[in-house]
XYZ file of N, CA and C in Angstrom:
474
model
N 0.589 -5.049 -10.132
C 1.248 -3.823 -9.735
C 2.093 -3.279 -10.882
N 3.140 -4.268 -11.283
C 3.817 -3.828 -12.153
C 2.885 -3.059 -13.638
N 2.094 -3.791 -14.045
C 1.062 -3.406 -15.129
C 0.300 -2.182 -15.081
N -0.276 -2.264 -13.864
C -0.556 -0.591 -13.443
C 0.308 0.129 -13.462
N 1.493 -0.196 -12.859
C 2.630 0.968 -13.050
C 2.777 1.282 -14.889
N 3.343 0.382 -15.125
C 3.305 0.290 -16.941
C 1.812 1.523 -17.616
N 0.950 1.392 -17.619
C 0.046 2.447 -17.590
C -0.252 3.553 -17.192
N -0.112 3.619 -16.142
C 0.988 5.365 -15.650
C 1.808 5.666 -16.455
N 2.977 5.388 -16.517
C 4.335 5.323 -17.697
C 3.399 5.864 -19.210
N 2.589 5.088 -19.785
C 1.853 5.529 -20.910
C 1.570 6.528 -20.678
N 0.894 7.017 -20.221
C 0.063 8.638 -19.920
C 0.761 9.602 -19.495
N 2.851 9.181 -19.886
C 3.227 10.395 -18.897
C 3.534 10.948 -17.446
N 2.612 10.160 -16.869
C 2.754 10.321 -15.393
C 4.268 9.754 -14.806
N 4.683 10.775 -14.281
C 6.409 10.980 -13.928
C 6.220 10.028 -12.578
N 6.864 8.921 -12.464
C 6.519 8.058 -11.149
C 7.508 7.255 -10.837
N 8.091 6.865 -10.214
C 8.935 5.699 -9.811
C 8.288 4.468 -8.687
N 8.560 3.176 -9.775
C 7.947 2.262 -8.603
C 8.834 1.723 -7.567
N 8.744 0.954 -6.565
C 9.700 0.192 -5.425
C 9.204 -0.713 -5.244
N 9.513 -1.582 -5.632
C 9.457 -3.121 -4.614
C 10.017 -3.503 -3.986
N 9.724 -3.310 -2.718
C 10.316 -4.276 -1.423
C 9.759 -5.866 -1.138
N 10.818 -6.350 -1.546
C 10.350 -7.725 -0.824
C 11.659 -8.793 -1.763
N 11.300 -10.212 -1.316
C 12.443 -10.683 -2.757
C 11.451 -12.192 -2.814
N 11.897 -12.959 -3.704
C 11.531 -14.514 -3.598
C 11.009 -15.378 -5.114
N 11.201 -16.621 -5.078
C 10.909 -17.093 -6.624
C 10.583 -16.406 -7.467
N 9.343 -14.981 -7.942
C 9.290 -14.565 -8.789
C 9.892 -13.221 -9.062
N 11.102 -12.938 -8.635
C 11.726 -11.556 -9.072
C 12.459 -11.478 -10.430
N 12.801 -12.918 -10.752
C 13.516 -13.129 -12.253
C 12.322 -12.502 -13.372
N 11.302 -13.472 -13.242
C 9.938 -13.249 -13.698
C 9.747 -11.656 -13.788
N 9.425 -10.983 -12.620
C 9.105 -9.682 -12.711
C 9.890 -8.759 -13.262
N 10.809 -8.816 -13.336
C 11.888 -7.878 -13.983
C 12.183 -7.943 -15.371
N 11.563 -9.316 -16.015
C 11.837 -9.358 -17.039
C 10.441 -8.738 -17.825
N 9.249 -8.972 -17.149
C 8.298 -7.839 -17.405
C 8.696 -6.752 -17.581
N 9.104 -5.919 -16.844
C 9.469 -4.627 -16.390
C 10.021 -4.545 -17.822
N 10.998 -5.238 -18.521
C 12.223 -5.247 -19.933
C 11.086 -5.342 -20.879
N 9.988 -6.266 -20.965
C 9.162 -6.253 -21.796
C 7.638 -4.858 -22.360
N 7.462 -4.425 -20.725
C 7.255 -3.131 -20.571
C 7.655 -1.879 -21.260
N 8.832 -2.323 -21.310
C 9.894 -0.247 -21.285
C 9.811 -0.043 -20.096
N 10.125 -0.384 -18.699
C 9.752 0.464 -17.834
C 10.616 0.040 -16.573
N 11.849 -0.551 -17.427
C 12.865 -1.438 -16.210
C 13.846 -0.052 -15.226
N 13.748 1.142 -16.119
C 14.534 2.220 -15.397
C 13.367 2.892 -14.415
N 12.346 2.573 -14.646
C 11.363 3.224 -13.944
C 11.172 2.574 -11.962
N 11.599 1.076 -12.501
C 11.049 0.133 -10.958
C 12.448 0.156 -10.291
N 12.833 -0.015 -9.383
C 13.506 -0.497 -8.554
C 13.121 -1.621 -7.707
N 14.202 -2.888 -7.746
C 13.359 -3.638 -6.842
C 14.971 -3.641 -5.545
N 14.119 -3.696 -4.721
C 15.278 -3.582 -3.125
C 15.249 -4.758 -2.427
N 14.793 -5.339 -3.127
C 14.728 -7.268 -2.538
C 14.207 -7.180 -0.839
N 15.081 -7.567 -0.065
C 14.610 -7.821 1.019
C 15.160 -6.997 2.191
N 14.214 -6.053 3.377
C 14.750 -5.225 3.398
C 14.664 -5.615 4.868
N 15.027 -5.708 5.945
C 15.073 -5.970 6.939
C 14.398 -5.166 8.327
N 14.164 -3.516 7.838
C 13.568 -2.548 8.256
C 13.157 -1.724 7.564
N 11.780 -2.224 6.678
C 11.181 -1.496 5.902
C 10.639 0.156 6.679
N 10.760 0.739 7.663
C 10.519 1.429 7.818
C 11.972 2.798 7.433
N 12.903 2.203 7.358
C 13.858 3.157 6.680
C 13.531 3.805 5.257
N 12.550 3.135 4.809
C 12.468 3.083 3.429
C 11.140 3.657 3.111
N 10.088 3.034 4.100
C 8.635 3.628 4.065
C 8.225 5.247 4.191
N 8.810 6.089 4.539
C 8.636 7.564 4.248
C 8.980 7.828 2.735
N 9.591 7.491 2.318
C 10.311 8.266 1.050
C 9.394 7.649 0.077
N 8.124 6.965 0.257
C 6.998 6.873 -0.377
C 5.964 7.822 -0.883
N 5.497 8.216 -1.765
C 4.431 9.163 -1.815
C 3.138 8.266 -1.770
N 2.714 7.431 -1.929
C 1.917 6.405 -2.223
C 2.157 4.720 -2.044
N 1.544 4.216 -1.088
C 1.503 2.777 -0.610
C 0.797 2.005 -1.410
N 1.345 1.016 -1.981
C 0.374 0.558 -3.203
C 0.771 -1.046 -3.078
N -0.423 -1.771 -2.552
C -0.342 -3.269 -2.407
C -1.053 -4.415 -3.552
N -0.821 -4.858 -4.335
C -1.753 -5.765 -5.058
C -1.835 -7.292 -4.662
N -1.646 -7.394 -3.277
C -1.682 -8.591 -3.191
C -3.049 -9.314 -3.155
N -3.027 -10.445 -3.895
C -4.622 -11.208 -3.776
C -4.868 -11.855 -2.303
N -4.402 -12.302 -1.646
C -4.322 -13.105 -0.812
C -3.966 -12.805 0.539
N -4.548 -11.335 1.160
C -4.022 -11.331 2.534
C -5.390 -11.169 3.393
N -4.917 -10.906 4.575
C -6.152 -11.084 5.688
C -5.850 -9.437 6.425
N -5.035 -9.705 7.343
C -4.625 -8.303 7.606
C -2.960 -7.675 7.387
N -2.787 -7.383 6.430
C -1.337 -7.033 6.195
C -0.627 -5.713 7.500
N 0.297 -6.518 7.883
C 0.833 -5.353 8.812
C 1.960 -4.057 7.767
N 1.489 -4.763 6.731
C 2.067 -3.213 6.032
C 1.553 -2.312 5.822
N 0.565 -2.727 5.597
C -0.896 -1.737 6.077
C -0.603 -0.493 7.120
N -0.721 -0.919 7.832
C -0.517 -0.615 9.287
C 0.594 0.681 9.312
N 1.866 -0.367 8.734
C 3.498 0.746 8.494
C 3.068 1.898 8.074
N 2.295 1.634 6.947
C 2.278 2.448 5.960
C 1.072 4.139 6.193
N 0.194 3.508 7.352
C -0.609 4.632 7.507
C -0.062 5.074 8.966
N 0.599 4.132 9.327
C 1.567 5.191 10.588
C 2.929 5.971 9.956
N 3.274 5.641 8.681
C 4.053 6.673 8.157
C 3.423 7.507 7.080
N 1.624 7.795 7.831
C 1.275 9.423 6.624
C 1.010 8.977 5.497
N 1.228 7.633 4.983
C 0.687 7.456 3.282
C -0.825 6.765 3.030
N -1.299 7.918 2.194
C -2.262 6.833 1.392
C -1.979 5.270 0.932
N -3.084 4.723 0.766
C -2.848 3.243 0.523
C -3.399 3.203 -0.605
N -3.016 2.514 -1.712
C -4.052 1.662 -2.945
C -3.761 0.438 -2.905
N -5.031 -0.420 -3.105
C -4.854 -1.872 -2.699
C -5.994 -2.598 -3.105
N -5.791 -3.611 -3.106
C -6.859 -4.823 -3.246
C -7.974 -5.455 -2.044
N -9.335 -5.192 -2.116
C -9.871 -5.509 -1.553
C -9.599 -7.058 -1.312
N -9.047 -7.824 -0.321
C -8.783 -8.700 -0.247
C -8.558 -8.901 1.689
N -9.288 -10.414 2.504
C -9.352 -10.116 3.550
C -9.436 -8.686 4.122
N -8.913 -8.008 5.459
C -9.249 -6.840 5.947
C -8.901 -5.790 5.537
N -8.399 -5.840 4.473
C -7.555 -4.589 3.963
C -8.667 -3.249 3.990
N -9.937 -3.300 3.220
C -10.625 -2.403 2.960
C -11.054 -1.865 4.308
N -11.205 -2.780 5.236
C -11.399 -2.056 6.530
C -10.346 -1.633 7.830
N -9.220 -1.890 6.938
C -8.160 -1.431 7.745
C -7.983 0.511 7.402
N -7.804 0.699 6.437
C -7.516 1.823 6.036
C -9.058 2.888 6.473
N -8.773 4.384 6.573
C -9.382 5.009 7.131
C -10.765 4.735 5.793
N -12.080 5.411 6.702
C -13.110 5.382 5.409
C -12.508 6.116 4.316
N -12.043 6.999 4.371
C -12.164 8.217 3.176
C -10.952 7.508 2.044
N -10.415 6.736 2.288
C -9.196 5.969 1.832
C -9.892 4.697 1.140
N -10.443 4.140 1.800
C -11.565 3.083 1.192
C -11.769 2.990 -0.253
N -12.237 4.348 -0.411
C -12.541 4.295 -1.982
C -11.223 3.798 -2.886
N -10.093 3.764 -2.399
C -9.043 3.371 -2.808
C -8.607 1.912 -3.116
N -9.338 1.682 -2.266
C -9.177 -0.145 -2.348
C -9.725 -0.485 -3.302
N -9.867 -1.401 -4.439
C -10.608 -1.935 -5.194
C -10.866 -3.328 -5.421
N -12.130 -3.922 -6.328
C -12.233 -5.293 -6.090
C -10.713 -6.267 -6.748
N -11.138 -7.235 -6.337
C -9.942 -8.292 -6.618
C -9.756 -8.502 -8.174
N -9.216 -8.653 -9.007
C -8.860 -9.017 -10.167
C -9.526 -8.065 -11.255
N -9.536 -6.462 -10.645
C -9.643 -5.456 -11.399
C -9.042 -4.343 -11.623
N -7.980 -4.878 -12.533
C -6.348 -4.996 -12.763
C -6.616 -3.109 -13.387
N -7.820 -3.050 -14.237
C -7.985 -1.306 -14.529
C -8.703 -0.231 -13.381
N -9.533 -0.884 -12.196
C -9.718 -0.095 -11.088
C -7.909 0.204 -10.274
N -7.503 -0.939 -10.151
C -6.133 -0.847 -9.648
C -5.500 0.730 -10.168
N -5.465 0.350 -11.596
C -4.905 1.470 -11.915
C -5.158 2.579 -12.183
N -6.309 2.575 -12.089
C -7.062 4.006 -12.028
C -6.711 4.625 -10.856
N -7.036 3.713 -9.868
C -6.900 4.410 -7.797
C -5.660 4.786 -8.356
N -4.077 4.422 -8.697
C -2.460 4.338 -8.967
C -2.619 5.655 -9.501
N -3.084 6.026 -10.628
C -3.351 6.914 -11.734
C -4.177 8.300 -10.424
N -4.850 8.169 -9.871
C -5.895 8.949 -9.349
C -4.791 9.767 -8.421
N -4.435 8.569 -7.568
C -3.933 9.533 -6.070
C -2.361 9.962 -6.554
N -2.137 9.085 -7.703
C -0.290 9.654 -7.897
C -0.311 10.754 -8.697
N -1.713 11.296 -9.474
C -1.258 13.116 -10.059
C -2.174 13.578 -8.839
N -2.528 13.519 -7.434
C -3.025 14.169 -6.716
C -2.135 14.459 -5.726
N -0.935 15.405 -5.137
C -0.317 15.587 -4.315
C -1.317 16.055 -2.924
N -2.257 16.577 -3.044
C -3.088 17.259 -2.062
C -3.964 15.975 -1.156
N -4.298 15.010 -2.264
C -5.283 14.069 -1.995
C -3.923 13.044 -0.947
N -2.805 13.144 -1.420
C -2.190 12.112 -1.081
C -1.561 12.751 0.386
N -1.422 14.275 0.656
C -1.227 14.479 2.023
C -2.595 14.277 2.975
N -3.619 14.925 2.244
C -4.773 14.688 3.342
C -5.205 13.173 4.014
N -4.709 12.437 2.742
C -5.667 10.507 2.966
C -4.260 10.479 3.947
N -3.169 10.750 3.336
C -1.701 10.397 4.644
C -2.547 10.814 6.061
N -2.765 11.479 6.408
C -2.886 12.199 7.502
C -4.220 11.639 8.641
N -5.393 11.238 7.282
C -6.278 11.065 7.886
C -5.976 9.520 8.385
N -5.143 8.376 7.531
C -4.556 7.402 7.655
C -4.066 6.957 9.210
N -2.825 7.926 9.328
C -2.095 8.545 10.680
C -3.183 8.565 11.571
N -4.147 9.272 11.755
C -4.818 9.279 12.852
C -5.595 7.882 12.720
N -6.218 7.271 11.531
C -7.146 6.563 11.638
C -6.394 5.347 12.669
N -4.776 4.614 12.402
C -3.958 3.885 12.460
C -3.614 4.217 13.930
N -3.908 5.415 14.883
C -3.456 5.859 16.120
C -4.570 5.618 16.940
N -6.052 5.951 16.580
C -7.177 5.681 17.157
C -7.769 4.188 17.058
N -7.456 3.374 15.511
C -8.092 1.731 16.082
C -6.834 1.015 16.029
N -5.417 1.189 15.957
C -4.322 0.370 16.015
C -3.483 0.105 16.560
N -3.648 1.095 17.635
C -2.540 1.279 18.964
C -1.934 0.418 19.556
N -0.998 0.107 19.778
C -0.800 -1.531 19.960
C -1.138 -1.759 21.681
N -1.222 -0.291 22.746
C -2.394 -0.556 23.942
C -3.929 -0.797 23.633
N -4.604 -0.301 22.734
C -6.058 -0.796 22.094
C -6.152 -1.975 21.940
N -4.993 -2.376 20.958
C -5.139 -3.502 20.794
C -5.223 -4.997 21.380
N -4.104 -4.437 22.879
C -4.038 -5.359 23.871
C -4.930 -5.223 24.373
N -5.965 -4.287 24.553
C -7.520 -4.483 25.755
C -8.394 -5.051 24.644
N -8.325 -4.935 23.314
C -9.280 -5.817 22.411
C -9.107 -7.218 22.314
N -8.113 -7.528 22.303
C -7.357 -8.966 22.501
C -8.230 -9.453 24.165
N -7.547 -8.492 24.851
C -7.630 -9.038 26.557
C -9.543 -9.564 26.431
N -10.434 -8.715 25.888
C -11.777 -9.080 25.993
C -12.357 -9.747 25.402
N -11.493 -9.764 23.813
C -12.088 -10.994 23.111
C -11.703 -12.504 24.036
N -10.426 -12.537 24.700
C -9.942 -13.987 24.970
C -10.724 -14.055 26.357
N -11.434 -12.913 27.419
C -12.306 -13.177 28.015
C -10.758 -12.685 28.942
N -10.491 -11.928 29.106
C -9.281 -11.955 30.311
C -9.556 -10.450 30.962
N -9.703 -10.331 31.939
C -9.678 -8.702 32.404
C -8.665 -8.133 33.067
Protein backbone atom coordinates (compact mmCIF):
# COMPACT_ATOMS: atom_id res chain seq x y z
CA UNK A 1 0.00 0.00 0.00
CA UNK A 2 2.40 2.28 1.22
CA UNK A 3 4.65 1.76 -2.13
CA UNK A 4 1.79 2.34 -4.33
CA UNK A 5 1.04 5.33 -2.53
CA UNK A 6 4.89 6.38 -2.92
CA UNK A 7 4.26 6.14 -6.82
CA UNK A 8 1.34 8.30 -6.99
CA UNK A 9 3.49 10.92 -5.01
CA UNK A 10 6.08 10.48 -8.12
CA UNK A 11 3.70 11.37 -10.84
CA UNK A 12 2.30 14.31 -8.95
CA UNK A 13 -0.86 12.94 -8.13
CA UNK A 14 -2.15 15.24 -5.13
CA UNK A 15 -3.38 12.36 -2.60
CA UNK A 16 -3.36 11.73 0.98
CA UNK A 17 -3.05 8.25 2.41
CA UNK A 18 -4.87 6.88 5.92
CA UNK A 19 -4.19 4.07 7.74
CA UNK A 20 -6.49 2.82 10.07
CA UNK A 21 -5.54 0.14 12.11
CA UNK A 22 -2.35 -0.18 14.68
CA UNK A 23 -0.03 -3.30 15.71
CA UNK A 24 3.74 -4.69 15.59
CA UNK A 25 4.46 -3.21 12.28
CA UNK A 26 3.63 0.58 12.51
CA UNK A 27 7.32 1.45 13.70
CA UNK A 28 8.36 -0.41 10.49
CA UNK A 29 5.87 1.40 8.27
CA UNK A 30 6.48 4.81 9.09
CA UNK A 31 9.86 4.58 8.83
CA UNK A 32 9.23 3.62 5.13
CA UNK A 33 7.04 6.40 4.69
CA UNK A 34 10.73 8.67 6.01
CA UNK A 35 12.57 6.60 3.53
CA UNK A 36 9.96 7.36 0.79
CA UNK A 37 9.59 11.30 1.11
CA UNK A 38 6.17 10.73 1.75
CA UNK A 39 5.80 10.78 5.73
CA UNK A 40 3.64 14.25 5.37
CA UNK A 41 1.63 12.61 2.83
CA UNK A 42 0.25 9.28 5.20
CA UNK A 43 -1.43 9.63 8.24
CA UNK A 44 -1.63 6.74 10.35
CA UNK A 45 -4.83 6.88 13.04
CA UNK A 46 -3.82 3.67 14.74
CA UNK A 47 -6.79 2.15 16.11
CA UNK A 48 -10.03 3.45 15.63
CA UNK A 49 -12.87 2.07 17.43
CA UNK A 50 -15.65 3.27 14.88
CA UNK A 51 -14.19 3.26 11.68
CA UNK A 52 -17.23 4.44 10.25
CA UNK A 53 -16.66 8.09 11.58
CA UNK A 54 -13.83 8.12 9.47
CA UNK A 55 -14.97 5.98 6.38
CA UNK A 56 -16.82 8.81 4.37
CA UNK A 57 -14.10 11.29 4.26
CA UNK A 58 -12.51 8.65 1.93
CA UNK A 59 -12.42 9.17 -1.76
CA UNK A 60 -11.09 5.72 -2.41
CA UNK A 61 -11.02 2.34 -0.29
CA UNK A 62 -7.83 0.77 -0.86
CA UNK A 63 -6.96 -2.71 0.86
CA UNK A 64 -3.63 -4.63 0.20
CA UNK A 65 -4.09 -7.20 2.36
CA UNK A 66 -2.69 -10.76 1.24
CA UNK A 67 -4.51 -12.83 3.45
CA UNK A 68 -8.26 -12.32 3.85
CA UNK A 69 -11.38 -14.36 3.08
CA UNK A 70 -14.17 -11.95 3.44
CA UNK A 71 -13.16 -8.58 4.89
CA UNK A 72 -16.05 -6.78 6.56
CA UNK A 73 -14.36 -3.64 5.49
CA UNK A 74 -15.29 -4.40 2.40
CA UNK A 75 -18.63 -4.28 3.16
CA UNK A 76 -18.15 -0.58 5.33
CA UNK A 77 -16.71 0.66 2.64
CA UNK A 78 -19.29 0.03 -0.27
CA UNK A 79 -22.11 0.88 2.15
CA UNK A 80 -20.35 4.21 2.53
CA UNK A 81 -20.39 4.96 -1.60
CA UNK A 82 -16.60 4.13 -2.12
CA UNK A 83 -14.88 2.41 -4.73
CA UNK A 84 -12.61 -0.33 -3.58
CA UNK A 85 -8.92 -1.22 -4.82
CA UNK A 86 -7.69 -4.37 -3.51
CA UNK A 87 -6.10 -7.61 -3.70
CA UNK A 88 -7.59 -10.46 -5.15
CA UNK A 89 -7.30 -12.51 -2.18
CA UNK A 90 -10.15 -15.00 -0.64
CA UNK A 91 -13.71 -13.23 -1.50
CA UNK A 92 -12.74 -9.96 -2.01
CA UNK A 93 -13.05 -9.96 -5.90
CA UNK A 94 -16.47 -11.22 -5.52
CA UNK A 95 -17.55 -9.12 -2.91
CA UNK A 96 -17.36 -5.84 -4.68
CA UNK A 97 -19.87 -4.97 -7.47
CA UNK A 98 -18.81 -6.49 -11.15
CA UNK A 99 -17.94 -3.18 -12.63
CA UNK A 100 -15.51 -2.61 -9.56
CA UNK A 101 -13.90 -6.00 -10.11
CA UNK A 102 -11.65 -4.79 -12.55
CA UNK A 103 -10.21 -3.07 -9.59
CA UNK A 104 -9.12 -5.86 -7.69
CA UNK A 105 -5.92 -7.23 -8.80
CA UNK A 106 -3.81 -10.43 -8.60
CA UNK A 107 -1.85 -11.06 -5.39
CA UNK A 108 1.75 -9.90 -5.33
CA UNK A 109 1.25 -7.41 -8.22
CA UNK A 110 2.57 -4.65 -6.33
CA UNK A 111 2.43 -2.44 -10.14
CA UNK A 112 -1.33 -3.61 -11.01
CA UNK A 113 -2.00 -2.38 -7.33
CA UNK A 114 -0.85 0.73 -8.33
CA UNK A 115 -2.02 1.30 -11.39
CA UNK A 116 -5.99 0.46 -10.09
CA UNK A 117 -4.52 3.48 -6.96
CA UNK A 118 -3.22 5.62 -9.92
CA UNK A 119 -6.45 4.86 -12.21
CA UNK A 120 -9.48 5.54 -9.90
CA UNK A 121 -7.58 8.40 -7.71
CA UNK A 122 -7.21 10.97 -11.00
CA UNK A 123 -10.82 9.68 -11.85
CA UNK A 124 -13.35 11.69 -9.69
CA UNK A 125 -16.33 10.55 -12.00
CA UNK A 126 -15.21 6.84 -12.02
CA UNK A 127 -14.92 7.04 -8.26
CA UNK A 128 -18.65 8.47 -7.74
CA UNK A 129 -20.23 6.06 -10.20
CA UNK A 130 -18.17 2.55 -8.82
CA UNK A 131 -19.29 4.42 -5.10
CA UNK A 132 -22.74 4.18 -6.04
CA UNK A 133 -22.89 1.15 -7.98
CA UNK A 134 -20.96 -0.41 -4.77
CA UNK A 135 -23.95 1.06 -2.45
CA UNK A 136 -26.46 -0.71 -4.27
CA UNK A 137 -24.40 -3.77 -5.06
CA UNK A 138 -23.71 -4.02 -0.87
CA UNK A 139 -27.81 -3.33 -0.32
CA UNK A 140 -28.98 -6.05 -2.81
CA UNK A 141 -26.40 -9.19 -1.79
CA UNK A 142 -25.43 -7.85 1.86
CA UNK A 143 -28.31 -6.95 3.74
CA UNK A 144 -27.85 -8.23 6.91
CA UNK A 145 -31.99 -9.65 6.45
CA UNK A 146 -30.54 -11.54 3.10
CA UNK A 147 -28.13 -12.58 4.82
CA UNK A 148 -30.00 -14.17 7.68
CA UNK A 149 -32.37 -16.21 5.10
CA UNK A 150 -28.95 -17.30 3.33
CA UNK A 151 -27.51 -18.45 6.53
CA UNK A 152 -31.15 -19.85 7.68
CA UNK A 153 -30.98 -22.27 4.27
CA UNK A 154 -27.59 -23.02 4.09
CA UNK A 155 -27.79 -24.44 7.96
CA UNK A 156 -31.08 -26.19 6.67
CA UNK A 157 -33.41 -24.10 9.15
CA UNK A 158 -36.72 -22.57 7.81
Amino acid sequence: MIEAFAALRKKNIKSRLLIIGDGAERTKLEALCVTLNIQDQVVFAGYISKPETVIGYLDVFAISSDTEQMPNTILEAMAASLPIVGVAVGDVKNMVSVQNQEFITPLNDDLAFSSMMEKLTGDKEKQIKLGELNLSHVKEKYDRLIMYKKYAKLWGIN
